N, CA, C and O atoms as a DFTB+ gen file, in Angstrom:
404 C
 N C O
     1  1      43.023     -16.276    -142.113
     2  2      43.484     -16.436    -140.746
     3  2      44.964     -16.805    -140.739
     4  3      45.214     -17.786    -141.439
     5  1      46.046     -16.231    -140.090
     6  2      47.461     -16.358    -139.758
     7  2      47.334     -16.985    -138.426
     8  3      46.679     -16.630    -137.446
     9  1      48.303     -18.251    -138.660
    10  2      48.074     -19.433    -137.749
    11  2      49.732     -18.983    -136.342
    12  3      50.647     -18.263    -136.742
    13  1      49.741     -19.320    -135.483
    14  2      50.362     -18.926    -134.473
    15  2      50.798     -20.373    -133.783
    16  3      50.024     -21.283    -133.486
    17  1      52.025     -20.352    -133.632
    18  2      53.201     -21.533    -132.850
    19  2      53.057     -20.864    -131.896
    20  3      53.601     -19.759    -131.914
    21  1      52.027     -21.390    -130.321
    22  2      52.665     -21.432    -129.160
    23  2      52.993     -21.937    -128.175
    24  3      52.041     -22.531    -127.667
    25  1      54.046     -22.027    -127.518
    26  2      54.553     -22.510    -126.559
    27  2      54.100     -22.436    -124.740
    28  3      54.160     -21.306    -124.256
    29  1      53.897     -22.978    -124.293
    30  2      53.271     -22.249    -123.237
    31  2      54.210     -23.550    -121.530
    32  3      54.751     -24.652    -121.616
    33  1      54.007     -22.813    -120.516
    34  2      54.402     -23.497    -119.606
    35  2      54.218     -22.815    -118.196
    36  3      54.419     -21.657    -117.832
    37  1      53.794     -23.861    -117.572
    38  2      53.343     -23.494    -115.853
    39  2      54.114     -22.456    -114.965
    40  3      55.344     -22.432    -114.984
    41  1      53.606     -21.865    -114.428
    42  2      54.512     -21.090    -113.709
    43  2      54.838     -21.623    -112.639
    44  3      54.204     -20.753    -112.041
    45  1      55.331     -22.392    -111.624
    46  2      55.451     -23.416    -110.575
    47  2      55.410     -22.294    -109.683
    48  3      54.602     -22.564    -108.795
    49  1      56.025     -20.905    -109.476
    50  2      55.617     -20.642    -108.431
    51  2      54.090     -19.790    -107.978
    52  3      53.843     -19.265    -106.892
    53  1      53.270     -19.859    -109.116
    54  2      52.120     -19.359    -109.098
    55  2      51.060     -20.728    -109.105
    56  3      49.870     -20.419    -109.175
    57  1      51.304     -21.907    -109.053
    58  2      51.128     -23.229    -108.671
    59  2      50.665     -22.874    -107.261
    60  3      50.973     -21.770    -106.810
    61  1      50.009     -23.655    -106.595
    62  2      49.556     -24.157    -105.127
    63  2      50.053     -24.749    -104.748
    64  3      50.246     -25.585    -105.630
    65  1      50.717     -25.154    -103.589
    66  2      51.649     -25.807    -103.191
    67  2      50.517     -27.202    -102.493
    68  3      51.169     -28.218    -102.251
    69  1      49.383     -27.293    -102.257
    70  2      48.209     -27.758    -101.900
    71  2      48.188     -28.606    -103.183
    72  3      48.133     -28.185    -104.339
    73  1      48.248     -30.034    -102.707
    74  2      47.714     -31.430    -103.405
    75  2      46.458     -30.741    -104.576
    76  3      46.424     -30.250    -105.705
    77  1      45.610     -31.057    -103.556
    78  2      44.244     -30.995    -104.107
    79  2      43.764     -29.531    -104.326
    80  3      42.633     -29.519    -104.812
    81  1      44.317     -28.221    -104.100
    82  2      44.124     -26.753    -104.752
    83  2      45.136     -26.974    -105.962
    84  3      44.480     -27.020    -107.003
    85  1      46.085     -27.081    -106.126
    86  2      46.875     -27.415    -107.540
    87  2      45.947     -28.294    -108.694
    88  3      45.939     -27.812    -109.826
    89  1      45.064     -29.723    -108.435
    90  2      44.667     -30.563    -109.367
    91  2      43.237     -30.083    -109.546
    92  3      42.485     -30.589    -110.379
    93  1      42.805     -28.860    -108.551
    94  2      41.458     -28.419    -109.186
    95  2      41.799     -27.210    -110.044
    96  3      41.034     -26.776    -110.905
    97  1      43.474     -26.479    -109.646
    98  2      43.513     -25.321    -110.736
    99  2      44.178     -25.975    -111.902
   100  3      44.195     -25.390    -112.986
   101  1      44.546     -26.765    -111.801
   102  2      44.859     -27.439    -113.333
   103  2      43.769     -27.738    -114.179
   104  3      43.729     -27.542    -115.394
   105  1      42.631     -28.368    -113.258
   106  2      41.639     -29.222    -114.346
   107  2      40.957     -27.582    -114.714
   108  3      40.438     -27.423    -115.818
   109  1      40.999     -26.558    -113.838
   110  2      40.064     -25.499    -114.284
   111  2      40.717     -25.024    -115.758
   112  3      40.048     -24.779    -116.762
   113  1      42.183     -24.951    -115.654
   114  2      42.778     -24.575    -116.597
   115  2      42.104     -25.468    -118.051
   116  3      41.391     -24.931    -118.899
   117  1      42.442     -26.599    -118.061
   118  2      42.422     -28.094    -118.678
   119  2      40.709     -27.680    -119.718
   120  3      40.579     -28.150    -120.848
   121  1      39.573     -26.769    -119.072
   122  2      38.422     -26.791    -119.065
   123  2      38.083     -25.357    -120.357
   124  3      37.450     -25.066    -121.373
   125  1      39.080     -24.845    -119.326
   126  2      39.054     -23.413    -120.626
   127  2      40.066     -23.993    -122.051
   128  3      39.788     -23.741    -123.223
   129  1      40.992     -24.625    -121.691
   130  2      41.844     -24.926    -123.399
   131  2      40.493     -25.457    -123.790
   132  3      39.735     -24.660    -124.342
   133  1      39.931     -27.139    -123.508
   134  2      38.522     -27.616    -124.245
   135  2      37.442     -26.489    -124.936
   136  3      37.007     -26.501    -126.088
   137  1      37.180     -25.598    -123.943
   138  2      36.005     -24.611    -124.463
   139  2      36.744     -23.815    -125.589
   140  3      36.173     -23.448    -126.617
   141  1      37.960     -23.598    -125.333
   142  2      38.313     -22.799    -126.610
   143  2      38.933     -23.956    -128.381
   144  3      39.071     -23.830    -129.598
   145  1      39.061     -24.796    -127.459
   146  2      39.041     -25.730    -129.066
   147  2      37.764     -26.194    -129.310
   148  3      37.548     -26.696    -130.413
   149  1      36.830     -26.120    -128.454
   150  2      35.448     -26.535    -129.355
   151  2      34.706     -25.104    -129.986
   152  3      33.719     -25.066    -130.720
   153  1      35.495     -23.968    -129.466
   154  2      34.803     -23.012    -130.200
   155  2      36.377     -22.287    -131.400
   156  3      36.787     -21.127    -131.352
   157  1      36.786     -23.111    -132.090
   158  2      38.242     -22.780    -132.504
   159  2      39.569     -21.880    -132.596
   160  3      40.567     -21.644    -133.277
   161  1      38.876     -21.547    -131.433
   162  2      40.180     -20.456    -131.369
   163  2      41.517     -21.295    -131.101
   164  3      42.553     -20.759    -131.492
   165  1      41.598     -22.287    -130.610
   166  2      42.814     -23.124    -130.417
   167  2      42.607     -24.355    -131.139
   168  3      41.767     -25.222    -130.897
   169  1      43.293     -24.335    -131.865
   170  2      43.229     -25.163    -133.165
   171  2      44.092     -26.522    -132.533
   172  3      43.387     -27.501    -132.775
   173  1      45.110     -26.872    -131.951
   174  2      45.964     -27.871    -131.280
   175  2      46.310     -27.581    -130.202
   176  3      46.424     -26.429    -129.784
   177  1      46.533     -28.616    -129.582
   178  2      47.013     -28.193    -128.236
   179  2      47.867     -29.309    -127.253
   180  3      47.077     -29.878    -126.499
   181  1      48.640     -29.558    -127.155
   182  2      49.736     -30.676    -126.469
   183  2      50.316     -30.418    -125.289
   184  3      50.709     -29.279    -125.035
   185  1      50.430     -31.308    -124.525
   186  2      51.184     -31.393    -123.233
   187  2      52.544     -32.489    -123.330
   188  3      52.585     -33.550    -123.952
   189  1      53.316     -32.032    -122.735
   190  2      54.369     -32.747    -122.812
   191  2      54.262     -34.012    -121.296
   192  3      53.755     -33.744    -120.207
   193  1      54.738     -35.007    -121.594
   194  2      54.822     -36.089    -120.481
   195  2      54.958     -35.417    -118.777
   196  3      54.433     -35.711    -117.703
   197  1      55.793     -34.551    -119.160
   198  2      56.439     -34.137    -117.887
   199  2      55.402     -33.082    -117.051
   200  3      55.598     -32.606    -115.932
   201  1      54.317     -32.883    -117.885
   202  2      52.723     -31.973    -117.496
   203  2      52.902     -30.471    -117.673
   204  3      52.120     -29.602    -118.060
   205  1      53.925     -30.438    -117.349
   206  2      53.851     -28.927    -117.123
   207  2      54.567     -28.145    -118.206
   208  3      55.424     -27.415    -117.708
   209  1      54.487     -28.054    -119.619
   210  2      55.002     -27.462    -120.222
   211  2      54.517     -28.221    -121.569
   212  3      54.557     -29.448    -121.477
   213  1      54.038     -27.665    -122.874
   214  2      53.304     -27.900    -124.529
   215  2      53.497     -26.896    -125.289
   216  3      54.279     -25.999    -124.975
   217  1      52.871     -26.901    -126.304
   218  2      52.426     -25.984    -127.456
   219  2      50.979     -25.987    -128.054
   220  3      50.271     -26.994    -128.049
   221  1      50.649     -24.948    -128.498
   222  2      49.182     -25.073    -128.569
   223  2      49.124     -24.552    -130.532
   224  3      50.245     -24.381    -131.012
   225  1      48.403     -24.422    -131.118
   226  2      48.333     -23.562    -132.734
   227  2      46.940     -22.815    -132.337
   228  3      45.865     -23.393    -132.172
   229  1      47.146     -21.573    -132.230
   230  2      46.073     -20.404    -132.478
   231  2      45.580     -19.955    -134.260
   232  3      46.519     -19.586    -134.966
   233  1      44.973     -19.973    -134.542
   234  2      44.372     -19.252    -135.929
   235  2      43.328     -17.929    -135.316
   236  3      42.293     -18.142    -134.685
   237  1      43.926     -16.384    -135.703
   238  2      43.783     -15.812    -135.075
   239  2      44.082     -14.876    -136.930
   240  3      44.672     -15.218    -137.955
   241  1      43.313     -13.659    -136.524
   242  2      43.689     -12.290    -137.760
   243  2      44.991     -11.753    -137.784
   244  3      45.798     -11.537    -138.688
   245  1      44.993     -11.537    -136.127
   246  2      46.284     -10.835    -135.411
   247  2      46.693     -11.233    -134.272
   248  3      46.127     -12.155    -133.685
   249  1      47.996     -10.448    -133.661
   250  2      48.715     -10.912    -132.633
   251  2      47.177     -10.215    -131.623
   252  3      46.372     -10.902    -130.994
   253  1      47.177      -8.676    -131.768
   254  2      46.648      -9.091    -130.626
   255  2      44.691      -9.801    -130.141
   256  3      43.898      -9.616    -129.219
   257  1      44.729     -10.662    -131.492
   258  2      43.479     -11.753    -130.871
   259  2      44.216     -12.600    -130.063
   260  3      43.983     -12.842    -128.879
   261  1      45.367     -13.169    -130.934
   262  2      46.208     -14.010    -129.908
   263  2      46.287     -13.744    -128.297
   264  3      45.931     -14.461    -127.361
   265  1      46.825     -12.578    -128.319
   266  2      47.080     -12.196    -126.727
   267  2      45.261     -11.762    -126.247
   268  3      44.873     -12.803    -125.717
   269  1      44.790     -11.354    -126.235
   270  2      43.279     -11.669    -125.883
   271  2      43.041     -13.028    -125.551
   272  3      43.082     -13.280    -124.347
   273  1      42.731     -14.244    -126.558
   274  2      42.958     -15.366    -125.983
   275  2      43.795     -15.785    -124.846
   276  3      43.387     -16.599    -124.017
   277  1      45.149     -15.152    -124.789
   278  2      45.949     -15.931    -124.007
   279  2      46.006     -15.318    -122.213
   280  3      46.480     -15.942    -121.263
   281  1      45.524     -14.281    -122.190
   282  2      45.514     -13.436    -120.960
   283  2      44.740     -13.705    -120.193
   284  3      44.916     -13.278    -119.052
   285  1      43.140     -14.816    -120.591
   286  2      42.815     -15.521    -119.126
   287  2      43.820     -16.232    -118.370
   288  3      43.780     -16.282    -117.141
   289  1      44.694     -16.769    -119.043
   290  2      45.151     -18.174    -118.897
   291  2      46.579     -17.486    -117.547
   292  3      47.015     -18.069    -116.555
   293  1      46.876     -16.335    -118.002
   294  2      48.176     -15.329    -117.262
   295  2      47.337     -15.707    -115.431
   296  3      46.246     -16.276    -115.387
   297  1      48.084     -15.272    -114.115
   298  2      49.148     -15.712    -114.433
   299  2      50.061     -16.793    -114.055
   300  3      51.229     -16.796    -113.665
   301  1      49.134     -17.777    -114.297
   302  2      49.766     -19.288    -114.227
   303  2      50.238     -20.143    -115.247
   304  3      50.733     -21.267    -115.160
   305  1      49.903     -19.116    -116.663
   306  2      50.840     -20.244    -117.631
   307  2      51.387     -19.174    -118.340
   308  3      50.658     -18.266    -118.739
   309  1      52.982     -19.182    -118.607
   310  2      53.752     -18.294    -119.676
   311  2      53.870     -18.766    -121.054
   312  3      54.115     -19.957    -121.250
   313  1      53.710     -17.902    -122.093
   314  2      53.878     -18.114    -123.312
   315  2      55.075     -17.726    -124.105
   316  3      55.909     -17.001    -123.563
   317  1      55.240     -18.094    -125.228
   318  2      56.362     -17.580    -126.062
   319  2      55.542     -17.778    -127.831
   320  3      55.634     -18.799    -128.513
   321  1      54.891     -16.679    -128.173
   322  2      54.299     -16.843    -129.186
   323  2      55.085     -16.734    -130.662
   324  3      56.021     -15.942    -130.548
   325  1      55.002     -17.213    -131.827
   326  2      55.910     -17.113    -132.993
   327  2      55.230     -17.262    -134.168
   328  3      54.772     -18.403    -134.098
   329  1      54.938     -16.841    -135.072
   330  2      54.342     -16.777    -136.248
   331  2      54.393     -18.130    -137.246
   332  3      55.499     -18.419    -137.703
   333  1      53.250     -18.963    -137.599
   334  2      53.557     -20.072    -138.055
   335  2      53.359     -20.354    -139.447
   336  3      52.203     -20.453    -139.858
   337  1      54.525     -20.525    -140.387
   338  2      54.454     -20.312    -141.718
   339  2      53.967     -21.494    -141.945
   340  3      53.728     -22.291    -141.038
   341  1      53.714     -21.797    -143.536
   342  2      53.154     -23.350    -144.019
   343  2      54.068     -23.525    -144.803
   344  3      54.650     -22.542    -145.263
   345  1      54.437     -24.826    -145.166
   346  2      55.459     -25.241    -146.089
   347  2      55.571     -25.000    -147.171
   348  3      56.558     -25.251    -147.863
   349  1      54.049     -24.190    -147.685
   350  2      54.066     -23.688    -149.320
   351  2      54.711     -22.765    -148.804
   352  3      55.918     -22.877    -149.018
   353  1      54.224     -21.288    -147.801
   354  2      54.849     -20.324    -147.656
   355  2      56.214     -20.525    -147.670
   356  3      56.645     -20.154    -148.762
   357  1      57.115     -20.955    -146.935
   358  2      58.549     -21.091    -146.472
   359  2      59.284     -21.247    -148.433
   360  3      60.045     -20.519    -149.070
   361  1      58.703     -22.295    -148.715
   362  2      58.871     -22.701    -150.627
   363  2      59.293     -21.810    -151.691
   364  3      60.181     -21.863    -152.543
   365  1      58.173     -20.774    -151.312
   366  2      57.768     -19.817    -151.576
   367  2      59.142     -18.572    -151.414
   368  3      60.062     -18.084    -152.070
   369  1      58.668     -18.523    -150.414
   370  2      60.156     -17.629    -149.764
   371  2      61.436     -17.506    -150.370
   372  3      62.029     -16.575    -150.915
   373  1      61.877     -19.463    -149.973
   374  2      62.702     -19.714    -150.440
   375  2      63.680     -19.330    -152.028
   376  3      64.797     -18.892    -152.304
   377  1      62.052     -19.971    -153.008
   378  2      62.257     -19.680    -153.953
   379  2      62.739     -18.021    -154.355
   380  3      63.779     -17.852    -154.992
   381  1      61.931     -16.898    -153.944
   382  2      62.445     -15.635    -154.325
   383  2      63.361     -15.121    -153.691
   384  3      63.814     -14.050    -154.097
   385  1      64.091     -15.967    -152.080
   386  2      65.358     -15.270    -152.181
   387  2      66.454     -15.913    -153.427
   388  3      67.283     -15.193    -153.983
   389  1      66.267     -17.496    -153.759
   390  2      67.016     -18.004    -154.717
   391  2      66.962     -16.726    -156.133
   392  3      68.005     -16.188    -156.504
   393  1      65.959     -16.486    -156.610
   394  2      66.399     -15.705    -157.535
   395  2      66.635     -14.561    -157.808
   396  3      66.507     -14.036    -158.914
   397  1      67.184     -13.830    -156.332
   398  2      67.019     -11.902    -156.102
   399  2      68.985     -13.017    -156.394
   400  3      69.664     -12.456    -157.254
   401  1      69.398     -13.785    -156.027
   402  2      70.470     -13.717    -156.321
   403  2      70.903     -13.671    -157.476
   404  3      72.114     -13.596    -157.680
């Protein structure tokens, strides 16, 4: 499984401008991240203080399981997805550009 950095954040104008229609489409939101980390497709998942904007870690085959996962969620939260190396990998890397020199 190739693990996935993503970023994600509210769309404010696809928000409800309605008190209480905004804090029931949030918690609906709030309900699907849970169901998908108890069934692991979302491996982490964070909110920043300010609510409306985190990062989540997908473990996924490919991008597009990733985007499958992420297209209920459209279109009230935007993403910015990025491929997430591990520190052996990067090491790794490192090491064979050091010796192509």
């Amino acid at each position: 499984m190739t693990k996935f950095y993503v970023e994600w954040w509210l769309d404010p104008a696809r928000m409800p401008v309605d008190a209480e229609e905004r804090v029931r489409g949030w918690l609906q939101i709030l309900e699907m991240v849970k169901a998908d980390m108890a069934s692991g497709k979302i491996r982490d998942w964070g909110c920043a203080p300010e609510g409306d904007f985190g990062h989540a870690i997908i473990e996924a085959e490919n991008g597009t399981e990733v985007l499958a996962s992420l297209l209920k969620y459209r279109p009230y939260v935007n993403f910015k997805v990025a491929l997430a190396l591990t520190v052996d990998q990067v090491i790794e890397t490192v090491k064979k550009m050091a010796a192509q020199k």
